[in-house]
Every structure is written in C-alpha cells, then in structure tokens.
Amino acid sequence: MTGKTNTIRACCIMMIALLAACASLPSPEQRRSATDALAREQGWQAQAIAAGPFTLMSYAPSQQQRAAHLTVYIEGDGLAWISGDLPSRDPTPQQPLALRLALAQPTGNVAYLGRPCQYIDAEASGCAQRYWTEQRFAPEVIASTGLALDRLKQTYGAHDLTLVGYSGGAAVALLSAARRQDITQVITVAGNLDHRAWTAYHRIRALDGSLDPVDVVDALRKVPQVHFAGDRDRVIPPALIKAFASRFAGPAQVRVIEQAGFDHQCCWVQTWPSLWKRTQR
C-alpha cells in the first residue's frame, strides 16, 4: 500500500504544480494587451488580417512610408504548450520575440505577422488546438500566411519581401518562400527547419499533418538564406540547423551563423541591429 500511496501523492503534487503554473500565466487578454503596449511604445499599430480560414495579427509602424521592399517577421509557436504533454488553451506568446526583433531592425520597411490562433482569443473564436500543436505547419496555415503577405505587400506598396522567421516561424517562412516568386531572402533565428528531425531528436510526437521545409529544398535552392543558431540552444540545437543547410550543395546562397553564448531566446534581440547587418552582405 505504501508504494500505491506514494504514487498517488506524487500524482497529486504534479497536478497541483500544473494548476499553479496555469494560474500564474497571464491570460490571453493580458498577453495581447502587453503586446499592444509594446508596439505602441515604438509607434506601431495593430492590424487584423482576414486570411482565408484564419485571422492573422500584424503590427507595423503607423507612419511607415510605402517602399519597394518589405521585411516581414513571422512569430514562433508562442505559448503552444504548458508542459511536455499539456497543450495551452491559447498560443498567444508571453514574449513575442519575433516582434522584438522587428522593432530592433535598424533600417528598411518592416512588419510583423503572428501565427494562426495567436492574439485573437483562440477559445472564443473556435480556432482549433491542432493549429498550434501537430498541424502548426499545415497546408492551410501556409496558404493563409501567403494571403497575409499579399495584403502587407499591397498596404506598403512592396514588390518583394524578406522573410524573417523565429523558431517555428522559420518553418513558415521557408514553406511560404517555396511557394512564391517575390522572396529575395529568408532569415531564420533559432529556426525549426526540419520538424521530423526535431521531433526525433526530442523523442516527441511527430507533427502529423504539417508540411516540412526539407521536402521543398529544391524550390528553395535559388532563395538566399541566412540561418542563425545559438550554440547553447537546447530547443533547436545548431546541429539540426546545419543538417538542413547541408542539403544545399553547389552554388546555393545558404549560410549558417552560430552565435556563442546564445540559446533559444537569449540574446537575439539585444544584438539584432548588428546581426541584421551581417545578413545584408
């Protein structure tokens, strides 16, 4: 009986810890308000873009002039999971790192694009949980992103785009670029570039129903790419990023830049102005 009692006690302690973690999380409304405030501090404004089955939230400078080129930052997976096996009820980021990168870009026209179900109250809007778990890179997600990119191009008079993707946003950027003819460069930061290799590495459930950038390498061979990796990143180790880049043999313009002392979140934002300059060579 002692062993059974200990097991029950351990389960109860784990449940209490999970409940405490959930209770301490900012609500989706609080996370959206914090992001709005961050954008407003820099003179940026929000725009909800109706893009097929999803509404994607965008932020951009309120006084931005029209220009031929636009850089679009695509957010990571956000608060997709509370724990290793407990999905979040809403994937709105606590720390929108891609937005912070966009705010730190030193030159050029720029906009930010959230992912499906982020910032819109996923529960109330009926946005399905699968779009921030196993089907986060589903065909309809990439199609919706394409519609949003078209809208941003039209808004700012752009003819071509640079896409910057953070973490899971990197996969979205690459999959989008593979379908388009107007992408002059893809830049990724701590990017999930091969989700099958990533799930195998972590021994977690495969992302069934998601497209994978490794399957569109041929379509990406003419797209210049810069992939930033942190040597302390345990979420997406540099080896996975280098393995993806190694698929581009020959004249492909694909670079991997590994940053010493960086992990999945630190210290990209603080150093982004100087890192950005390295992508412009």
Tab-separated table of C-alpha atoms in Angstrom:
chain	number	residue	atom	x	y	z
A	1	MET	CA	0.000	0.000	0.000
A	2	THR	CA	2.900	2.328	0.692
A	3	GLY	CA	4.016	2.271	-2.928
A	4	LYS	CA	0.490	2.980	-4.156
A	5	THR	CA	0.099	5.789	-1.626
A	6	ASN	CA	3.375	7.357	-2.759
A	7	THR	CA	2.306	7.152	-6.388
A	8	ILE	CA	-0.993	8.856	-5.631
A	9	ARG	CA	0.800	11.533	-3.615
A	10	ALA	CA	3.265	12.148	-6.453
A	11	CYS	CA	0.424	12.481	-8.963
A	12	CYS	CA	-1.375	14.927	-6.678
A	13	ILE	CA	1.774	17.020	-6.274
A	14	MET	CA	2.263	17.083	-10.052
A	15	MET	CA	-1.347	18.143	-10.611
A	16	ILE	CA	-1.059	20.905	-8.028
A	17	ALA	CA	2.120	22.147	-9.688
A	18	LEU	CA	0.434	22.208	-13.097
A	19	LEU	CA	-2.577	24.048	-11.721
A	20	ALA	CA	-0.299	26.577	-10.041
A	21	ALA	CA	1.603	27.095	-13.292
A	22	CYS	CA	-1.629	27.650	-15.209
A	23	ALA	CA	-2.918	30.062	-12.562
A	24	SER	CA	0.295	32.110	-12.733
A	25	LEU	CA	0.199	32.511	-16.507
A	26	PRO	CA	-1.046	35.825	-17.880
A	27	SER	CA	-4.408	35.411	-19.586
A	28	PRO	CA	-4.634	35.626	-23.397
A	29	GLU	CA	-6.140	39.107	-22.981
A	30	GLN	CA	-3.232	40.184	-20.784
A	31	ARG	CA	-0.718	38.798	-23.262
A	32	ARG	CA	-2.417	40.618	-26.144
A	33	SER	CA	-2.567	43.863	-24.137
A	34	ALA	CA	1.128	43.606	-23.290
A	35	THR	CA	1.998	43.110	-26.951
A	36	ASP	CA	-0.204	46.049	-27.981
A	37	ALA	CA	1.548	48.232	-25.399
A	38	LEU	CA	4.994	47.116	-26.583
A	39	ALA	CA	4.090	48.012	-30.172
A	40	ARG	CA	2.531	51.374	-29.241
A	41	GLU	CA	5.654	52.400	-27.338
A	42	GLN	CA	7.510	52.252	-30.662
A	43	GLY	CA	4.783	53.960	-32.675
A	44	TRP	CA	3.499	50.716	-34.172
A	45	GLN	CA	-0.139	49.757	-34.630
A	46	ALA	CA	-2.063	46.505	-34.881
A	47	GLN	CA	-3.944	45.259	-37.921
A	48	ALA	CA	-6.040	42.099	-38.019
A	49	ILE	CA	-5.748	40.491	-41.465
A	50	ALA	CA	-8.508	38.176	-42.665
A	51	ALA	CA	-6.584	35.454	-44.488
A	52	GLY	CA	-8.720	32.514	-45.545
A	53	PRO	CA	-9.739	30.361	-42.573
A	54	PHE	CA	-7.612	32.384	-40.133
A	55	THR	CA	-7.302	35.941	-38.909
A	56	LEU	CA	-3.622	36.818	-38.520
A	57	MET	CA	-2.494	39.712	-36.352
A	58	SER	CA	0.052	42.094	-37.814
A	59	TYR	CA	1.949	45.032	-36.326
A	60	ALA	CA	3.790	47.710	-38.274
A	61	PRO	CA	4.927	51.336	-37.866
A	62	SER	CA	1.930	53.662	-38.021
A	63	GLN	CA	3.863	56.219	-40.116
A	64	GLN	CA	5.671	53.811	-42.423
A	65	GLN	CA	6.149	55.037	-45.971
A	66	ARG	CA	5.484	52.879	-48.997
A	67	ALA	CA	8.614	51.248	-50.453
A	68	ALA	CA	9.525	48.584	-52.985
A	69	HIS	CA	10.908	46.178	-50.366
A	70	LEU	CA	9.377	44.977	-47.103
A	71	THR	CA	10.785	42.714	-44.391
A	72	VAL	CA	8.189	40.581	-42.588
A	73	TYR	CA	8.936	38.887	-39.272
A	74	ILE	CA	6.973	35.715	-38.528
A	75	GLU	CA	6.391	34.735	-34.907
A	76	GLY	CA	7.375	31.469	-33.269
A	77	ASP	CA	4.968	28.912	-31.847
A	78	GLY	CA	4.106	31.114	-28.861
A	79	LEU	CA	2.626	29.549	-25.744
A	80	ALA	CA	1.770	26.301	-27.505
A	81	TRP	CA	2.334	24.030	-24.500
A	82	ILE	CA	2.031	24.402	-20.737
A	83	SER	CA	4.149	21.307	-20.180
A	84	GLY	CA	5.559	18.485	-22.284
A	85	ASP	CA	2.172	16.811	-22.674
A	86	LEU	CA	-0.319	19.570	-21.830
A	87	PRO	CA	-1.243	21.939	-24.690
A	88	SER	CA	-2.062	25.533	-23.912
A	89	ARG	CA	-5.619	26.752	-24.374
A	90	ASP	CA	-4.314	29.769	-26.315
A	91	PRO	CA	-0.964	30.116	-28.148
A	92	THR	CA	-0.622	33.909	-27.829
A	93	PRO	CA	3.052	34.474	-26.919
A	94	GLN	CA	4.116	35.623	-23.487
A	95	GLN	CA	7.253	37.079	-25.034
A	96	PRO	CA	6.781	37.848	-28.762
A	97	LEU	CA	10.441	37.551	-29.674
A	98	ALA	CA	9.882	37.995	-33.407
A	99	LEU	CA	8.093	41.289	-32.709
A	100	ARG	CA	11.001	42.445	-30.585
A	101	LEU	CA	13.364	41.569	-33.440
A	102	ALA	CA	11.203	43.550	-35.857
A	103	LEU	CA	11.224	46.550	-33.515
A	104	ALA	CA	15.027	46.332	-33.372
A	105	GLN	CA	15.594	46.274	-37.148
A	106	PRO	CA	17.774	49.332	-37.820
A	107	THR	CA	16.774	50.170	-41.409
A	108	GLY	CA	14.142	49.467	-44.031
A	109	ASN	CA	10.394	48.929	-44.111
A	110	VAL	CA	9.239	46.255	-41.696
A	111	ALA	CA	6.118	44.455	-40.483
A	112	TYR	CA	5.335	41.655	-38.054
A	113	LEU	CA	2.982	38.738	-38.584
A	114	GLY	CA	1.555	36.481	-35.900
A	115	ARG	CA	0.606	32.851	-36.386
A	116	PRO	CA	-2.885	31.302	-36.553
A	117	CYS	CA	-4.853	31.461	-33.284
A	118	GLN	CA	-2.439	33.941	-31.662
A	119	TYR	CA	-3.820	37.245	-30.289
A	120	ILE	CA	-7.451	36.525	-31.230
A	121	ASP	CA	-8.752	34.566	-28.195
A	122	ALA	CA	-8.427	31.076	-29.606
A	123	GLU	CA	-11.135	29.559	-27.404
A	124	ALA	CA	-13.763	32.207	-28.100
A	125	SER	CA	-13.049	32.270	-31.834
A	126	GLY	CA	-13.067	28.486	-32.173
A	127	CYS	CA	-9.524	28.300	-33.520
A	128	ALA	CA	-8.638	24.608	-33.343
A	129	GLN	CA	-5.884	23.471	-30.995
A	130	ARG	CA	-4.294	21.349	-33.717
A	131	TYR	CA	-3.067	24.552	-35.402
A	132	TRP	CA	-0.607	25.215	-32.618
A	133	THR	CA	0.241	21.567	-31.915
A	134	GLU	CA	0.614	18.831	-34.546
A	135	GLN	CA	-0.715	20.820	-37.543
A	136	ARG	CA	1.087	24.086	-36.871
A	137	PHE	CA	2.581	23.927	-40.403
A	138	ALA	CA	-0.489	22.538	-42.158
A	139	PRO	CA	-1.099	23.466	-45.830
A	140	GLU	CA	-3.939	25.801	-44.846
A	141	VAL	CA	-1.622	27.612	-42.410
A	142	ILE	CA	0.922	28.282	-45.154
A	143	ALA	CA	-1.819	29.320	-47.594
A	144	SER	CA	-3.214	31.756	-45.027
A	145	THR	CA	0.253	33.198	-44.430
A	146	GLY	CA	0.579	33.757	-48.170
A	147	LEU	CA	-2.679	35.729	-48.251
A	148	ALA	CA	-1.493	37.872	-45.348
A	149	LEU	CA	1.837	38.535	-47.082
A	150	ASP	CA	-0.044	39.642	-50.200
A	151	ARG	CA	-2.080	42.044	-48.067
A	152	LEU	CA	1.022	43.509	-46.449
A	153	LYS	CA	2.670	43.969	-49.839
A	154	GLN	CA	-0.375	45.847	-51.059
A	155	THR	CA	-0.563	48.002	-47.941
A	156	TYR	CA	3.054	49.140	-48.150
A	157	GLY	CA	3.495	49.137	-51.931
A	158	ALA	CA	6.156	46.428	-51.851
A	159	HIS	CA	7.248	44.407	-54.865
A	160	ASP	CA	9.354	41.872	-52.981
A	161	LEU	CA	9.908	40.583	-49.464
A	162	THR	CA	12.481	39.378	-46.976
A	163	LEU	CA	11.027	36.875	-44.527
A	164	VAL	CA	12.470	36.538	-41.018
A	165	GLY	CA	11.203	33.564	-39.027
A	166	TYR	CA	11.856	32.837	-35.373
A	167	SER	CA	11.701	29.240	-34.074
A	168	GLY	CA	8.572	27.648	-35.630
A	169	GLY	CA	8.107	30.821	-37.671
A	170	ALA	CA	11.234	29.820	-39.567
A	171	ALA	CA	9.439	26.786	-40.999
A	172	VAL	CA	6.521	29.009	-42.006
A	173	ALA	CA	8.918	31.432	-43.703
A	174	LEU	CA	10.663	28.693	-45.695
A	175	LEU	CA	7.445	26.932	-46.675
A	176	SER	CA	5.991	30.270	-47.787
A	177	ALA	CA	9.098	31.176	-49.775
A	178	ALA	CA	8.942	27.838	-51.595
A	179	ARG	CA	5.515	28.831	-52.983
A	180	ARG	CA	6.376	32.374	-54.045
A	181	GLN	CA	8.494	34.244	-56.582
A	182	ASP	CA	8.825	37.502	-54.643
A	183	ILE	CA	11.081	36.418	-51.752
A	184	THR	CA	14.584	37.872	-52.043
A	185	GLN	CA	15.907	36.372	-48.793
A	186	VAL	CA	14.884	34.161	-45.870
A	187	ILE	CA	16.485	34.746	-42.474
A	188	THR	CA	15.827	32.385	-39.592
A	189	VAL	CA	16.618	32.716	-35.905
A	190	ALA	CA	16.814	29.525	-33.806
A	191	GLY	CA	14.656	28.025	-36.508
A	192	ASN	CA	12.783	24.744	-36.703
A	193	LEU	CA	13.865	23.902	-40.251
A	194	ASP	CA	13.163	20.166	-40.236
A	195	HIS	CA	10.385	19.226	-37.854
A	196	ARG	CA	10.760	15.491	-38.439
A	197	ALA	CA	14.407	15.641	-37.338
A	198	TRP	CA	13.394	17.902	-34.450
A	199	THR	CA	10.683	15.611	-33.087
A	200	ALA	CA	13.001	12.615	-33.478
A	201	TYR	CA	15.757	14.446	-31.601
A	202	HIS	CA	13.473	15.242	-28.664
A	203	ARG	CA	11.625	11.912	-28.903
A	204	ILE	CA	8.258	13.610	-29.012
A	205	ARG	CA	5.155	13.033	-31.097
A	206	ALA	CA	5.537	13.741	-34.809
A	207	LEU	CA	3.805	16.769	-36.296
A	208	ASP	CA	1.408	14.740	-38.435
A	209	GLY	CA	-0.450	16.911	-40.918
A	210	SER	CA	2.334	19.527	-41.065
A	211	LEU	CA	4.427	20.365	-44.100
A	212	ASP	CA	8.207	20.135	-43.651
A	213	PRO	CA	10.774	22.501	-45.227
A	214	VAL	CA	13.089	19.590	-46.033
A	215	ASP	CA	10.528	18.447	-48.609
A	216	VAL	CA	10.742	21.727	-50.561
A	217	VAL	CA	14.526	22.120	-50.672
A	218	ASP	CA	14.523	22.096	-54.482
A	219	ALA	CA	12.099	25.019	-54.575
A	220	LEU	CA	14.344	26.926	-52.153
A	221	ARG	CA	17.662	26.488	-53.949
A	222	LYS	CA	17.553	29.928	-55.563
A	223	VAL	CA	16.485	31.716	-52.381
A	224	PRO	CA	19.359	33.284	-50.394
A	225	GLN	CA	19.181	32.135	-46.777
A	226	VAL	CA	20.847	33.047	-43.502
A	227	HIS	CA	20.214	30.753	-40.535
A	228	PHE	CA	21.222	31.931	-37.054
A	229	ALA	CA	21.869	29.275	-34.411
A	230	GLY	CA	22.777	29.578	-30.737
A	231	ASP	CA	25.478	27.229	-29.503
A	232	ARG	CA	23.598	26.851	-26.180
A	233	ASP	CA	20.203	26.261	-27.749
A	234	ARG	CA	18.746	23.042	-26.352
A	235	VAL	CA	15.373	23.516	-28.051
A	236	ILE	CA	16.782	23.559	-31.577
A	237	PRO	CA	20.472	22.612	-31.421
A	238	PRO	CA	22.821	24.013	-34.066
A	239	ALA	CA	23.387	20.504	-35.456
A	240	LEU	CA	19.791	20.378	-36.710
A	241	ILE	CA	20.149	23.751	-38.435
A	242	LYS	CA	23.462	22.779	-40.021
A	243	ALA	CA	21.983	19.499	-41.236
A	244	PHE	CA	19.248	21.401	-43.064
A	245	ALA	CA	21.754	23.811	-44.621
A	246	SER	CA	23.931	20.905	-45.789
A	247	ARG	CA	21.150	19.867	-48.177
A	248	PHE	CA	22.005	22.874	-50.354
A	249	ALA	CA	25.054	21.671	-52.243
A	250	GLY	CA	26.681	23.677	-55.000
A	251	PRO	CA	26.037	27.373	-55.643
A	252	ALA	CA	23.150	27.864	-53.231
A	253	GLN	CA	23.453	31.003	-51.116
A	254	VAL	CA	22.850	29.424	-47.715
A	255	ARG	CA	24.790	30.488	-44.624
A	256	VAL	CA	24.657	29.297	-41.015
A	257	ILE	CA	25.886	31.771	-38.406
A	258	GLU	CA	26.416	30.194	-34.991
A	259	GLN	CA	26.427	32.582	-32.039
A	260	ALA	CA	28.486	31.687	-28.979
A	261	GLY	CA	26.619	32.002	-25.689
A	262	PHE	CA	23.178	32.281	-27.325
A	263	ASP	CA	20.306	29.928	-26.551
A	264	HIS	CA	16.755	29.728	-27.887
A	265	GLN	CA	15.788	33.174	-26.571
A	266	CYS	CA	18.972	34.882	-25.409
A	267	CYS	CA	20.491	37.101	-26.748
A	268	TRP	CA	18.935	37.688	-30.159
A	269	VAL	CA	17.019	40.895	-29.517
A	270	GLN	CA	19.860	42.697	-27.740
A	271	THR	CA	22.265	42.100	-30.621
A	272	TRP	CA	19.851	42.168	-33.530
A	273	PRO	CA	20.971	45.508	-35.072
A	274	SER	CA	24.494	44.141	-35.545
A	275	LEU	CA	23.301	40.683	-36.581
A	276	TRP	CA	20.954	42.261	-39.109
A	277	LYS	CA	23.902	43.978	-40.775
A	278	ARG	CA	25.558	40.575	-41.230
A	279	THR	CA	22.582	39.397	-43.274
A	280	GLN	CA	22.932	42.275	-45.717
A	281	ARG	CA	26.282	41.244	-47.218
